[in-house]
Short mmCIF file of C-alpha atoms in Angstrom, two decimals:
data_model
loop_
_atom_site.label_atom_id
_atom_site.label_comp_id
_atom_site.label_asym_id
_atom_site.label_seq_id
_atom_site.Cartn_x
_atom_site.Cartn_y
_atom_site.Cartn_z
CA MET S 1 0.06 0.04 0.01
CA TRP S 2 1.40 3.42 -1.09
CA PHE S 3 0.77 6.48 1.08
CA GLU S 4 1.62 10.12 0.73
CA PRO S 5 -0.12 11.12 4.01
CA GLU S 6 1.66 14.51 4.40
CA MET S 7 -0.21 15.95 1.37
CA VAL S 8 -3.82 16.99 0.86
CA SER S 9 -5.82 18.05 -2.17
CA GLU S 10 -7.94 21.09 -1.85
CA ASP S 11 -10.95 19.22 -3.30
CA SER S 12 -10.74 16.53 -0.63
CA ARG S 13 -13.21 16.12 2.37
CA LEU S 14 -10.25 16.49 4.78
CA TYR S 15 -9.28 19.91 3.37
CA ALA S 16 -13.06 20.98 3.24
CA GLU S 17 -13.35 20.17 6.98
CA HIS S 18 -9.86 21.38 8.14
CA PRO S 19 -8.35 23.96 5.81
CA ASP S 20 -6.41 25.24 8.81
CA TRP S 21 -4.57 21.89 8.99
CA CYS S 22 -2.06 22.86 6.22
CA LEU S 23 1.37 24.55 6.47
CA ARG S 24 1.18 28.13 5.26
CA ASN S 25 3.18 31.26 5.69
CA PRO S 26 0.76 33.80 7.15
CA LEU S 27 2.39 36.60 4.92
CA ARG S 28 1.79 34.80 1.62
CA GLY S 29 -0.63 31.87 2.09
CA PRO S 30 -0.09 28.22 1.27
CA VAL S 31 2.26 27.03 -1.41
CA ARG S 32 0.75 24.43 -3.80
CA GLY S 33 2.90 21.69 -5.38
CA ARG S 34 1.24 19.30 -7.83
CA ALA S 35 -2.13 20.89 -6.88
CA GLN S 36 -1.60 19.79 -3.30
CA LEU S 37 -0.88 21.34 0.08
CA VAL S 38 1.29 20.05 2.89
CA LEU S 39 -0.45 19.00 6.12
CA ASP S 40 0.80 20.47 9.44
CA LEU S 41 2.22 17.33 11.06
CA CYS S 42 3.34 19.56 14.00
CA ASN S 43 -0.37 19.52 15.01
CA PRO S 44 -1.23 16.52 17.10
CA GLN S 45 -4.83 16.43 15.75
CA VAL S 46 -3.47 16.12 12.20
CA VAL S 47 -1.11 13.35 13.31
CA ASP S 48 -4.04 11.45 15.00
CA ALA S 49 -6.27 11.87 12.01
CA VAL S 50 -3.64 10.71 9.46
CA PHE S 51 -2.71 7.79 11.66
CA GLU S 52 -6.24 6.71 12.11
CA LYS S 53 -6.90 6.79 8.39
CA MET S 54 -3.74 4.93 7.52
CA ALA S 55 -4.39 2.32 10.23
CA ALA S 56 -7.88 1.71 9.01
CA ALA S 57 -6.79 1.38 5.36
CA VAL S 58 -3.99 -1.01 6.28
CA GLU S 59 -6.38 -3.14 8.48
CA GLU S 60 -9.04 -3.13 5.94
CA SER S 61 -6.80 -4.11 2.99
CA GLY S 62 -4.60 -6.58 4.93
CA ALA S 63 -1.44 -4.88 3.30
CA LYS S 64 1.75 -6.48 4.25
CA TYR S 65 4.02 -3.69 2.79
CA LEU S 66 3.70 0.05 3.19
CA LYS S 67 5.43 2.74 1.23
CA TRP S 68 5.51 6.31 2.65
CA ASP S 69 6.14 8.66 -0.31
CA MET S 70 7.66 12.14 0.33
CA ASN S 71 8.49 13.66 -3.01
CA ARG S 72 7.89 17.27 -2.55
CA TYR S 73 10.21 20.00 -1.13
CA LEU S 74 8.68 22.08 1.65
CA ALA S 75 8.62 25.72 0.71
CA ASP S 76 5.98 26.83 3.27
CA LEU S 77 7.64 26.03 6.44
CA TYR S 78 5.31 27.66 8.88
CA ALA S 79 2.99 25.59 11.07
CA PRO S 80 -0.12 27.42 12.15
CA SER S 81 -0.31 24.99 15.20
CA LEU S 82 2.93 26.30 16.67
CA PRO S 83 3.75 29.61 18.30
CA PRO S 84 6.33 31.83 16.56
CA GLU S 85 9.08 30.80 18.87
CA ARG S 86 8.71 27.10 17.84
CA GLN S 87 8.57 27.59 14.06
CA ARG S 88 12.16 26.15 13.72
CA GLU S 89 10.72 22.84 14.69
CA VAL S 90 8.74 22.51 11.48
#
């Protein structure tokens, strides 16, 4: 099973419900790559939601092999979930 869990499409249900879960520079907005945005994995709610979805998909499919794809550079290194003094952690 192949995952790219750090990315989200703007036409997805997840984005519709939680547009604030994406990395974005407050001065310029989010940066799109391949028509996708990067999820804020500094936010525990995002991590929990991603893990729950991945775990359910793996359990349901019975997959024995997982591939986590990360093929986009991160240009928008600002996590709305962190205060300014912790932005270096992104």
